[in-house]
Every structure is written in structure tokens, then in C-alpha cells.
Coordinates of C-alpha atoms and ligand atoms in Angstrom, one line a residue:
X1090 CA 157.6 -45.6 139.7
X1091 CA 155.8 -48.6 140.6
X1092 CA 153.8 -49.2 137.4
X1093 CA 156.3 -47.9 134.0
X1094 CA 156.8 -48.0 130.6
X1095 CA 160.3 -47.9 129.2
X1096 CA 160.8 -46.9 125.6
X1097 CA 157.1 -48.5 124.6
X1098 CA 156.4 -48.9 120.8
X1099 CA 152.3 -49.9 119.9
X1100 CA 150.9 -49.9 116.8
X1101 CA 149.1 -52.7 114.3
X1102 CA 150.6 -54.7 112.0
X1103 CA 153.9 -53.9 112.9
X1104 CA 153.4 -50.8 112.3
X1105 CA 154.3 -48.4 115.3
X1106 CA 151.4 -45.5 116.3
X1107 CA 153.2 -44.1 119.3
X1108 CA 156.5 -44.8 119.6
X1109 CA 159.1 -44.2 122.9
X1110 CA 156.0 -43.6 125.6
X1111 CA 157.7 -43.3 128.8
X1112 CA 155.1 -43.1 131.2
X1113 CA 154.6 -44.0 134.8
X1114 CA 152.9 -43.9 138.2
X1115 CA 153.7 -44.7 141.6
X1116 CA 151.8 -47.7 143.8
X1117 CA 148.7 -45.9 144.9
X1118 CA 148.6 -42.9 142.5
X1119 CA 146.0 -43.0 139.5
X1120 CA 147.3 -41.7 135.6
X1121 CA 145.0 -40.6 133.4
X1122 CA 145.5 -40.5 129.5
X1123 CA 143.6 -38.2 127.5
X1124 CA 143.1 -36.7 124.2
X1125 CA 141.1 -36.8 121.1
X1126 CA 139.3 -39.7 119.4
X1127 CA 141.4 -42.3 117.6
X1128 CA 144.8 -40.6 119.1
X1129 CA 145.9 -44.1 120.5
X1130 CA 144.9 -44.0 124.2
X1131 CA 143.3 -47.6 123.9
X1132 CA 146.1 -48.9 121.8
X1133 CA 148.2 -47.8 124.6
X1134 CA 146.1 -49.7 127.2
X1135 CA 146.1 -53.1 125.5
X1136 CA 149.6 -53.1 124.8
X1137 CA 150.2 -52.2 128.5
X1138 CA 147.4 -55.6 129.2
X1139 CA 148.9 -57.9 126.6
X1140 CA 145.7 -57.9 124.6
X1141 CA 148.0 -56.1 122.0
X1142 CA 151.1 -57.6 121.2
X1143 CA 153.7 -54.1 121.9
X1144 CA 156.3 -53.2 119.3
X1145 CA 159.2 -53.0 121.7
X1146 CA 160.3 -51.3 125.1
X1147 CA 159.3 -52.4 128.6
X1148 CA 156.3 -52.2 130.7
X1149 CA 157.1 -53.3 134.0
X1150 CA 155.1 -53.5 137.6
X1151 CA 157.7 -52.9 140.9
X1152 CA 160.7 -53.7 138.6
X1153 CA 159.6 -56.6 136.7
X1154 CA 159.4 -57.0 133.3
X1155 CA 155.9 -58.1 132.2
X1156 CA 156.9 -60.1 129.7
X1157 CA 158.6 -62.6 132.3
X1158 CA 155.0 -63.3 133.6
X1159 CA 152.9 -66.1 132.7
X1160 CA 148.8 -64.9 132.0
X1161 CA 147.6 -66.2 135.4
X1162 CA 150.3 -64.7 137.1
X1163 CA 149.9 -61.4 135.3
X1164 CA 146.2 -61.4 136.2
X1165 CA 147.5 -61.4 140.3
X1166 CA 149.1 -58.0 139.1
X1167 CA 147.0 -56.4 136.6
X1168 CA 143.2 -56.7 136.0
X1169 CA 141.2 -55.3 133.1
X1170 CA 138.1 -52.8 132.2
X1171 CA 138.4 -52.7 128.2
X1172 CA 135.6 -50.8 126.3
X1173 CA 135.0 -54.6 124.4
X1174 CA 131.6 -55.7 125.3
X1175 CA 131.7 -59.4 126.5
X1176 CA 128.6 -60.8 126.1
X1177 CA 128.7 -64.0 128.3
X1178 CA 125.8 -66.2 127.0
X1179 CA 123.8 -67.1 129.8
X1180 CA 126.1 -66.1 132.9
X1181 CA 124.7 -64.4 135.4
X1182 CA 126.6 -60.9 136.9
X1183 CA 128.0 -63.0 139.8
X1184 CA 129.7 -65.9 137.6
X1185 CA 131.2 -63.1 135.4
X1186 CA 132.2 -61.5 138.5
X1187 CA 133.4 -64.7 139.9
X1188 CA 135.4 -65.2 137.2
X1189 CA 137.9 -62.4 138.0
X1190 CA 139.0 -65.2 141.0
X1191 CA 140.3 -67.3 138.3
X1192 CA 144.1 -66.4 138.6
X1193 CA 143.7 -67.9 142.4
X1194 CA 141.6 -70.9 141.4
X1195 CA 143.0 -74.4 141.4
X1196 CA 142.4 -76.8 137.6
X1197 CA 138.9 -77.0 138.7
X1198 CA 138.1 -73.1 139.5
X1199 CA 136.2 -74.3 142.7
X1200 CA 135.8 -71.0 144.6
X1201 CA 136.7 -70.9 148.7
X1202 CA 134.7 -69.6 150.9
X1203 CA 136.8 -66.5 150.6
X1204 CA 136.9 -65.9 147.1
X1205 CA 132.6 -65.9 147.6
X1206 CA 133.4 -63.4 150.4
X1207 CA 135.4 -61.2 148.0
X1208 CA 133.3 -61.7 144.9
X1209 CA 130.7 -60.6 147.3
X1210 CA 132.8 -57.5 148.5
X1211 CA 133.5 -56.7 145.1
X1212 CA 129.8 -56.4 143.6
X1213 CA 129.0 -54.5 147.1
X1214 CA 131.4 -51.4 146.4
X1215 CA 130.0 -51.2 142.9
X1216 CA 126.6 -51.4 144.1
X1217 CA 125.4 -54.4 142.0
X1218 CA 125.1 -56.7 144.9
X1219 CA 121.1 -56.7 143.4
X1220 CA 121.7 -57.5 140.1
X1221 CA 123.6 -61.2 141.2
X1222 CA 121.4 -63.4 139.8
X1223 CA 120.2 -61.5 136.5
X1224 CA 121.7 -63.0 133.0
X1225 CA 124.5 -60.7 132.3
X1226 CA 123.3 -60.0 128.8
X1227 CA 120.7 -58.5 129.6
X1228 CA 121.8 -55.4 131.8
X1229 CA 121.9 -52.1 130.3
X1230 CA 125.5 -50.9 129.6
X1231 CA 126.1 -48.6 132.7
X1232 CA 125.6 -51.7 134.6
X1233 CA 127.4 -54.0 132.7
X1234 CA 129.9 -51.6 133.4
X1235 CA 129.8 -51.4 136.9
X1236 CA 129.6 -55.4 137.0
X1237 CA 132.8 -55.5 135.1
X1238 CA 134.6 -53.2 137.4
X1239 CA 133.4 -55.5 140.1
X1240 CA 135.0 -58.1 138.3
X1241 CA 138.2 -56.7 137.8
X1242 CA 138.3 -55.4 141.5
X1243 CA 137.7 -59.6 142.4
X1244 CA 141.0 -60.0 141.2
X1245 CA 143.1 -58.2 144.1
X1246 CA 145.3 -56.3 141.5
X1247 CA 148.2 -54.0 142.4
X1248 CA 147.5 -52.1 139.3
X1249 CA 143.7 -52.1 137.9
X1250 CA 143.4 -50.9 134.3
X1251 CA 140.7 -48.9 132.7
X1252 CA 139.3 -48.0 129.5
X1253 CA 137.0 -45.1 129.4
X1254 CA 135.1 -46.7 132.4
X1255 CA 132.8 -43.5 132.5
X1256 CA 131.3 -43.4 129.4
X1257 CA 128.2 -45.8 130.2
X1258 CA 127.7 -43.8 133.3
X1259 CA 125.4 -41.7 134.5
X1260 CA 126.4 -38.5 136.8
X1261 CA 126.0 -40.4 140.2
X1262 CA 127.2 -43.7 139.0
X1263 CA 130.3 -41.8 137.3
X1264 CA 131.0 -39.8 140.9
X1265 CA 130.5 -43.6 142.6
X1266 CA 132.9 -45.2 140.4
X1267 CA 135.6 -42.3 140.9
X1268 CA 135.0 -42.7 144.5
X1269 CA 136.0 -46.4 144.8
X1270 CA 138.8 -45.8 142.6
X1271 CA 139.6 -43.4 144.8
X1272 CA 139.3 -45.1 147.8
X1273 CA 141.2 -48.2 146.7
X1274 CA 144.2 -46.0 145.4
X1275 CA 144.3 -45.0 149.1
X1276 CA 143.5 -48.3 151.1
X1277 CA 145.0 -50.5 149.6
X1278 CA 147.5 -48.7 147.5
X1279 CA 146.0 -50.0 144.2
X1280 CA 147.6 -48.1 141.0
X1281 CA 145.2 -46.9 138.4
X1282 CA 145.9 -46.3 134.5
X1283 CA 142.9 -45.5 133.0
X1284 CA 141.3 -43.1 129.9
X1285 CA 138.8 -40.4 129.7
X1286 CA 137.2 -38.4 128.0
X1287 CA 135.9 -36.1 130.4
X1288 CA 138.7 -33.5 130.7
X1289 CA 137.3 -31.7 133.9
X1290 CA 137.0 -35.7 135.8
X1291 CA 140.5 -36.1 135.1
X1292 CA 141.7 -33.2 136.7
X1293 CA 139.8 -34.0 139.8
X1294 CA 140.6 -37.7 140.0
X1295 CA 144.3 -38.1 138.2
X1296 CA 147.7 -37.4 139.8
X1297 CA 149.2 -37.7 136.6
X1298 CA 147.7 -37.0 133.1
X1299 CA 149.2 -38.0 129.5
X1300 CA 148.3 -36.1 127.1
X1301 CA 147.9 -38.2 123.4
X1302 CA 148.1 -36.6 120.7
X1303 CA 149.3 -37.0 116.8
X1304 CA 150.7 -40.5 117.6
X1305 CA 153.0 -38.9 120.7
X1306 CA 152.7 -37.9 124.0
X1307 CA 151.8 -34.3 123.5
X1308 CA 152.3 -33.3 127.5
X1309 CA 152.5 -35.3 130.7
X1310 CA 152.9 -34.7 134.6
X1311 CA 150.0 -33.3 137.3
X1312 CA 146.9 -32.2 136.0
X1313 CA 147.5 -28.8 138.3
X1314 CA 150.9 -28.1 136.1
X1315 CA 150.1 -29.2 132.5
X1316 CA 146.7 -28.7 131.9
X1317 CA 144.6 -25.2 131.2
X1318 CA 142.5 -23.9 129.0
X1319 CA 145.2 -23.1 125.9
X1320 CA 146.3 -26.7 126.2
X1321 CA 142.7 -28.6 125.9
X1322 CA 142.3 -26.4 122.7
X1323 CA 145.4 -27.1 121.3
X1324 CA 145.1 -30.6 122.4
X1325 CA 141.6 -31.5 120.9
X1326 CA 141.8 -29.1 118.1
X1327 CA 138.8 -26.8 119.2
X1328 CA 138.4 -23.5 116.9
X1329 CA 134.7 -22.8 117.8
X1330 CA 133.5 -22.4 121.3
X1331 CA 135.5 -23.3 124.2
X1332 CA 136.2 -25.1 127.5
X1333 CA 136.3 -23.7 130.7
X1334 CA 139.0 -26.0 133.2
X1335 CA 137.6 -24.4 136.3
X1336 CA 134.3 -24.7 135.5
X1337 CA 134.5 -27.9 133.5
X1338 CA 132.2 -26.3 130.7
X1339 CA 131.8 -26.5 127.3
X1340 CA 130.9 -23.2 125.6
X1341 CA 129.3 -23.6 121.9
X1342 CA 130.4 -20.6 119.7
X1343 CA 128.4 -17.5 120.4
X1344 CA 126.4 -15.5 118.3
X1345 CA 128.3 -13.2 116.1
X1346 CA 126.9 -9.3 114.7
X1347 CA 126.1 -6.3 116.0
X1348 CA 124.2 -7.1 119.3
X1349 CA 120.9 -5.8 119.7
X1350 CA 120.9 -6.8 123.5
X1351 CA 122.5 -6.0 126.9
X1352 CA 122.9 -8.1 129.7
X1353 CA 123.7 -6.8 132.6
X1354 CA 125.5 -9.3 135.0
X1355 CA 127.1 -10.7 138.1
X1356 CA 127.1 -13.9 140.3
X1357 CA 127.1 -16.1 138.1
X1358 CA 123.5 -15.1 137.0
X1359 CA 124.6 -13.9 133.9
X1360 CA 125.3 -16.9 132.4
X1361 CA 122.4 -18.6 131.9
X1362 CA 120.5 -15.3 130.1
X1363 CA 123.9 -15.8 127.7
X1364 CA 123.9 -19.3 126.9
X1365 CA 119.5 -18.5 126.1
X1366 CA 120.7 -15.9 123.8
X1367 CA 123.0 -18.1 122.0
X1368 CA 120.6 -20.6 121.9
X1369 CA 118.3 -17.5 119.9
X1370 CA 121.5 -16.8 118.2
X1371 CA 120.8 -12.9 119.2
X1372 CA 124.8 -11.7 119.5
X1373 CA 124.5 -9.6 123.1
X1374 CA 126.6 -7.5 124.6
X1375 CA 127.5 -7.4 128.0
X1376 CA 129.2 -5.4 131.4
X1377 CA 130.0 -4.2 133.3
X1378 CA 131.9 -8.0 133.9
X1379 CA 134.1 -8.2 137.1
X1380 CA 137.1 -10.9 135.6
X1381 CA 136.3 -12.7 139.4
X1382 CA 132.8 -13.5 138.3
X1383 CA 131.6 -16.8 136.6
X1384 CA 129.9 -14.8 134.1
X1385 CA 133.3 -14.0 132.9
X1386 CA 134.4 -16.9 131.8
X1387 CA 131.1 -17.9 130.1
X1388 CA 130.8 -14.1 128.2
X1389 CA 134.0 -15.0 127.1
X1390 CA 133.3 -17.2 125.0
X1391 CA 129.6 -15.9 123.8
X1392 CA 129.2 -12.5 124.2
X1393 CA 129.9 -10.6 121.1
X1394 CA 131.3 -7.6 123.1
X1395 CA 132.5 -7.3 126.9
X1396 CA 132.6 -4.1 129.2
X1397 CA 135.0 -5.3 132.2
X1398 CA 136.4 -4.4 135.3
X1399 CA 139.2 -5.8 137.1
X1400 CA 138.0 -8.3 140.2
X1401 CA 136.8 -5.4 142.8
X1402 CA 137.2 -3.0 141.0
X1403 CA 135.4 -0.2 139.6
X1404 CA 134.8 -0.2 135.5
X1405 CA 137.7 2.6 133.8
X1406 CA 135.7 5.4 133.4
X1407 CA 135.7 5.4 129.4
X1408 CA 134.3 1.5 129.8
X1409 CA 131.9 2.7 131.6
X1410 CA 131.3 5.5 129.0
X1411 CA 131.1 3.2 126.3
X1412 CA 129.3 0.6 128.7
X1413 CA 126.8 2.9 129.1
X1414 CA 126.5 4.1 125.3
X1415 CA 125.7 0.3 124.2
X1416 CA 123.1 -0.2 127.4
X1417 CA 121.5 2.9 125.9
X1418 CA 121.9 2.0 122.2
X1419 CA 120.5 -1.0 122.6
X1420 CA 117.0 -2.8 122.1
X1421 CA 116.7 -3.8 125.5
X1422 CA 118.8 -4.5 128.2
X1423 CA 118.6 -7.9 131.0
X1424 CA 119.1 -7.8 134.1
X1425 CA 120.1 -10.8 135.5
X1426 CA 119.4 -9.5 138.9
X1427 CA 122.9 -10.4 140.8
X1428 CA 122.9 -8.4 144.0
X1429 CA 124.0 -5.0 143.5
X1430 CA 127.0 -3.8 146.4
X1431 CA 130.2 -1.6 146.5
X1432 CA 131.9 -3.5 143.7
X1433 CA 129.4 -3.1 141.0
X1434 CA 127.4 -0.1 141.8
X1435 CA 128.1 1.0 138.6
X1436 CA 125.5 -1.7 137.1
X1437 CA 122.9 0.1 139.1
X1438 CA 123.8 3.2 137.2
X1439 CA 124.3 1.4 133.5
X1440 CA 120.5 -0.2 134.1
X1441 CA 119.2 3.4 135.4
X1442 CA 120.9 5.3 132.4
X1443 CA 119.3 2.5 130.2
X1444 CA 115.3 3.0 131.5
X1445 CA 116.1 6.7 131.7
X1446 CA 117.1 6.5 127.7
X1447 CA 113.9 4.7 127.1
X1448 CA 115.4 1.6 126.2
X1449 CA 113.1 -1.3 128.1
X1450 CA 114.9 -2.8 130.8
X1451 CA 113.9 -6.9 131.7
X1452 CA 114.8 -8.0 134.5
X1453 CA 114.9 -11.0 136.7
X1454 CA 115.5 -9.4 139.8
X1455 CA 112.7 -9.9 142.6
X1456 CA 112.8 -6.9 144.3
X1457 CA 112.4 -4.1 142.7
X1458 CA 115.5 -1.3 142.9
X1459 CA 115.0 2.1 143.6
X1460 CA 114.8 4.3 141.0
X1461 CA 114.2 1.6 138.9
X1462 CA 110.5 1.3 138.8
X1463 CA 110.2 0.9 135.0
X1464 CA 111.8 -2.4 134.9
X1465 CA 109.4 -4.8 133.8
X1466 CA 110.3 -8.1 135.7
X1467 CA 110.2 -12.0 134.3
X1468 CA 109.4 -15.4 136.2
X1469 CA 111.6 -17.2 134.0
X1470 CA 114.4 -16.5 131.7
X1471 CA 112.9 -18.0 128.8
X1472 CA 109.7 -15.7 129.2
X1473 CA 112.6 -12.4 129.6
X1474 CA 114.2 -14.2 126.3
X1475 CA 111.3 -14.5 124.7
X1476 CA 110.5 -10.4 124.8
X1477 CA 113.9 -9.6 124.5
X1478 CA 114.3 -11.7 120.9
X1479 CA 110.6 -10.0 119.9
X1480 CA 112.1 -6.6 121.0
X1481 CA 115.6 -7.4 119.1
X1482 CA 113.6 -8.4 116.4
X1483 CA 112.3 -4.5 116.3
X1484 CA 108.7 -5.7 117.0
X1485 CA 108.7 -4.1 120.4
X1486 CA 107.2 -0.6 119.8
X1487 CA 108.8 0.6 122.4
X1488 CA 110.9 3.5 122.3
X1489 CA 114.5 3.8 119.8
X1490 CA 116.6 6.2 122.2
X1491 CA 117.7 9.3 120.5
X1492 CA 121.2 9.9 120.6
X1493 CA 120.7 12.6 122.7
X1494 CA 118.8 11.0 125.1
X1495 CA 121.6 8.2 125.1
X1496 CA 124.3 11.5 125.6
X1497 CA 122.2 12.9 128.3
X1498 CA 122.2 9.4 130.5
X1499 CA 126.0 9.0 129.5
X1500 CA 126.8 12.7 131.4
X1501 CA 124.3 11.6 133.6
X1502 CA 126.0 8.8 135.0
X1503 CA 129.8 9.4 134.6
Ligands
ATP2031 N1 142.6 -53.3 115.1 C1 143.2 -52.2 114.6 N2 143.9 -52.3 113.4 C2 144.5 -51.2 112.9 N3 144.3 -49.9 113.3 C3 143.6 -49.8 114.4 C4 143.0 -50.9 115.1 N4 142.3 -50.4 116.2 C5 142.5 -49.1 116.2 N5 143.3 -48.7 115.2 C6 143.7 -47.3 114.8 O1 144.6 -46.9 115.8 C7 144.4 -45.5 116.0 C8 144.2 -45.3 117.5 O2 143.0 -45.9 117.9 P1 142.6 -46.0 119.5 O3 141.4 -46.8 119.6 O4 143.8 -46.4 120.2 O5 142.3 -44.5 119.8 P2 141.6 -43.8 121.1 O6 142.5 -42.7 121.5 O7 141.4 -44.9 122.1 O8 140.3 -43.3 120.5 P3 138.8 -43.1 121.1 O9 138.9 -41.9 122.0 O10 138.0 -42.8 120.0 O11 138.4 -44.4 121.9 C9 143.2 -45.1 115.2 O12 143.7 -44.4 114.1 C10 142.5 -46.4 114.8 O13 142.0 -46.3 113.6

């Protein structure tokens, strides 16, 4: 390992938080730590810096012990993006950029004509080369942020240090700043220990997570072998609603009860007529679900009962049965209007069985389906949600199918 820690103690006052952390990555590779608030991941990182005094073991760059460095030659090796805002009175972004130069400087900190050229460079591939003569102070936070990346970048470090550096960001400055890190990892074979909080960037950006929890390192190694689903919700603690790792989503808790509506889905169409329900807190049901479709992973979470399939498969035909039987029961059913093909033919049916038992059909689809002409269809989902919570809420007038009419499109349709 290039960058390592051997046997590292942190903690305050002498007293240790984490003890024995033996992490490392290789020159060029980027390690993430994660985990919940207050779990130590900063502690970590300014013990690894020096801005923390560590409580024993080693932390070493291409074999050498830290310790053995002086601060100006540690700032050649390592450079610094804390979460402490500096508030520089009256510097403007390219003297606190300039000042990552410092550890190659002379007594007087004159600047060469290539440190300018790489102070230069360095606000360039954070795109802040426009903000070079404003105070500072008086930037908003994502772009003091992106200034003091700049700055740490100034200081040509083999190993560039990060503490959640996305958090001031917004979407297209966070993919920008993942990018360069990117980038430099794989020009010029930078190393990159950084936090997140953002579960789903880390598995896209890091070659190697840490995973912090209860003052140890709960799991560590590639982001591909260590983390899924189970783990993040052992790892934060999360009892209600969920997180999807292949989506990078966060599900609140769904409605719970009987559910009064039945979405029909597919193509990942279904998933925003569940997260509006949920947002109504009307519990739904839904099918038939093919385990391949997004809409999977979202009902899983809020959907307070599922009709499935296997991926490309046809439903078992007692799902289907009992598929149908809710459609039918139900106050109204949504159709979320995913194309209808060989797979999931049997949707077709569950909507058809539905209007047949009188139970009003919404639907979002814009063509209309044969055989389906009583479907009454919606611009928007919230206008479908907003008849379907009035119909839920039994002020529909429409018509409560008898059980028999429910049987009837049961036999009908298995
Ligand atoms: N200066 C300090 N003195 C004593 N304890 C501290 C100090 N700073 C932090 N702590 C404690 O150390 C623990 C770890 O804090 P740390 O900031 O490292 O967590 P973190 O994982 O970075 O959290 P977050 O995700 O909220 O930033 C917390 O219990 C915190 O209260």
C-alpha cells in the first residue's frame, strides 16, 4: 500500500475512539470512509493530517513514517480539504489558493512564475478561475469549497485528503468534483482518502470503502464486495424505509393498512404513482411485479402488499388469482401505463378483470388498450392521485364490486 495506517489509535483527550485502524490504499487508488454521524470518520482524517495529535500506531506514505516529517515537508505529500471553514479576512480566492504553494516557497513566499502557472491550473480544473479576484469570505459555501480544493490541488500532493468535500455541492458541481478526483487518481497517480456521506457516490467513485461504525471499523475492502443493501442498514441503523444500492435511493416508510388501491406496474413507471401514494399515505397494493423491474425495488419498500413474478416470467397462477381478487376488491386500480408485451400480458388481464368488476380503472397510459375503453385516463399523476385518494376515500360513487362480480372476472381471467 502506498498510503497506510499501522495499528492507529485517535481519540480526545487521550482517550482512544477507534483503536487498531489498519487501513490503506495504493498510489492512485481513492478510499472512502463512511458511516453514520459522529462515528469518527473526521477524527480519523485529522489524525491521519496531524491536525489531531494520534494515540499511537503508524501512518505512513511509500514507507515512511509521518512522524519523521517536518510540516512543510509533510505538506509536499499530503494536502488538506477539512469541513473547518477558514474565513481568511480579506484574501481574495487566488491568495488563498496561492497559499497551497507555500511548502515550495522560499522565507519570503515570493511565487515563480510557475507556481502562478499552477495556482492558475489549479483554480481552472475546479472552475473558479472567475471568482480570482473576489474576497474569499464572501463566496457561498459550494464555492468556497471548490476554491479550497483548488488550493489543496496547488500543492502537488501524492496523497490529497478530504473531508466530506460533497456536502456544499450541488449535483453538477458534486459530479465535477468526482471527476477531477478522478482524473488526477489516474494522471498523476494522486491517492485519495476522503469521507461521504453519500453512500451511492462512494460506490461509484471509491476502490476501497471503510466502513465506521461503533468506534471500529465495521467492514472494509471494494465497494463491489462489502457493500449491499443489508450492510447500509445495519451500518446506519435504518428501521424505517430503506435504501436501494443500485438505484442509490432512499425509500421513506410506506403506508401501512389495508390498501384501498392497486397499481398496476412495470418499467419503472410504477414507482412514481407509489412514492405519490405514500406521500397521501394511502397503503396500495401492487402486481403483478416482475423482480427485474425498478418498480420492484421501490414497492419493496412501500407497497403494503406485492403480487410478483419471477424476471420473464409469467405470475404463479394462484398470484395471479389472488392478484386479480385485490385488483377487483379494490377502490380503484392505476395504471401506470408500462408497455404491455409477452412478459406481462397478464397485467392486461388484471386491469381488464378490474373495469369488468366495475372497479374504476385510472390510468396514465396514452393510448388507449383494447378492450379497455372504460379506463379513464390522467395528464399527470398527481391529477390520477388526486381521484384515486377521493375514490379511496369512498367518495367516488362509483361502483363497490360484488363478490361475485369479483369471482366472475377471477374465472374469467385464469
Ligand atoms: N474536539 C472534540 N473533543 C472531544 N470529542 C470530540 C471532538 N470532536 C469530535 N468529538 C467526538 O468524537 C466522535 C466522532 O466525531 P467525528 O466528528 O469524528 O465523527 P464523524 O463520523 O466525522 O461525524 P459526521 O458524519 O457527523 O461528520 C463524536 O462522538 C464526537 O462527539
Amino acid at each position: 500500500m502506498y498510503f497506510e495506517t499501522q495499528k492507529l489509535s485517535v481519540g480526545y483527550h487521550r482517550r482512544p475512539l477507534i483503536e487498531d485502524i489498519d487501513i490503506g490504499i495504493w498510489q492512485g487508488g481513492i478510499l472512502c470512509l463512511i458511516g453514520p454521524n459522529g462515528s469518527g470518520k473526521s477524527t480519523i482524517l485529522r489524525s491521519i493530517t496531524r491536525h489531531l495529535t494520534k494515540l499511537g500506531g503508524v501512518v505512513a506514505i511509500g514507507g515512511r513514517d509521518l512522524d519523521g516529517m517536518s510540516d512543510k515537508e509533510l505538506a509536499r505529500h499530503v494536502s488538506v480539504v477539512l469541513t473547518d471553514r477558514i474565513e481568511p479576512e480579506l484574501m481574495t480566492c487566488w491568495e488563498v489558493v496561492a497559499a497551497g504553494r507555500y511548502p515550495y516557497t522560499n522565507h519570503f513566499g515570493k511565487l515563480s512564475r510557475e507556481d502562478q502557472r499552477i495556482v492558475e491550473d489549479s483554480m481552472a480544473r475546479v472552475n473558479a478561475l472567475e471568482l480570482r479576484e473576489q474576497r474569499f469570505t464572501e463566496l457561498s459555501d459550494g464555492q468556497k469549497q471548490r476554491v479550497l480544493l483548488a488550493r489543496a490541488l496547488c500543492q502537488q500532493p501524492e496523497v490529497i485528503v478530504l473531508d466530506e468535500p460533497t456536502s456544499y455541492l450541488d449535483i453538477r458541481h458534486k459530479i465535477e468534483l468526482l471527476d477531477i478526483l478522478r482524473e488526477m487518481t489516474a494522471s498523476r497517480g494522486l491517492s485519495v482518502v476522503l469521507s461521504l456521506h453519500e453512500v451511492d457516490l462512494a460506490t461509484k467513485l471509491a476502490d476501497v470503502v471503510v466502513l465506521v461504525k461503533d468506534n471500529a471499523i465495521f467492514r472494509c475492502g471494494a465497494p463491489e464486495d462489502v457493500l449491499d443493501d443489508d450492510t447500509i442498514r445495519q451500518l446506519y441503523d435504518i428501521h424505517d424505509g430503506s435504501f436501494n444500492l443500485l438505484l442509490g435511493s432512499v425509500e421513506l416508510c410506506g403506508a401501512a393498512g389495508e390498501p384501498r388501491v392497486f397499481v398496476v406496474p412495470g418499467e419503472g413507471r410504477g414507482a412514481p404513482c407509489f412514492r405519490a401514494l405514500q406521500k397521501r399515505g394511502l397503503p396500495f397494493a401492487t402486481g403483478i411485479l416482475q423482480r427485474c423491474d425498478v418498480d420492484w425495488a421501490v414497492a419493496e419498500t412501500l407497497a403494503a402488499r406485492r403480487y410478483e413474478a419471477e424476471s420473464f416470467s409469467p405470475p404463479a397462477p394462484d398470484t395471479l388469482r389472488a392478484a386479480v381478487a385485490a385488483a377487483c376488491s379494490s377502490a380503484c386500480v392505476v395504471d401506470s401505463g408500462a408497455a404491455i408485451g409477452p412478459y406481462n400480458r397478464e397485467n392486461l388481464e388484471l386491469l381488464r378483470a378490474a373495469a369488468g368488476a366495475g372497479v374504476p380503472v385510472l390510468t396514465l397510459r396514452r393510448e388507449r388498450l383494447e378492450s379497455l375503453e372504460a379506463a379513464r385516463p390522467f395528464d399527470t399523476v398527481r391529477a390520477l392521485m388526486d381521484e384515486a385518494a377521493r375514490l379511496a376515500a369512498g367518495k367516488g360513487g362509483g361502483v363497490c364490486p360484488s363478490s361475485g362480480a369479483a369471482s366472475g372476472a377471477i374465472a374469467g381471467t385464469v
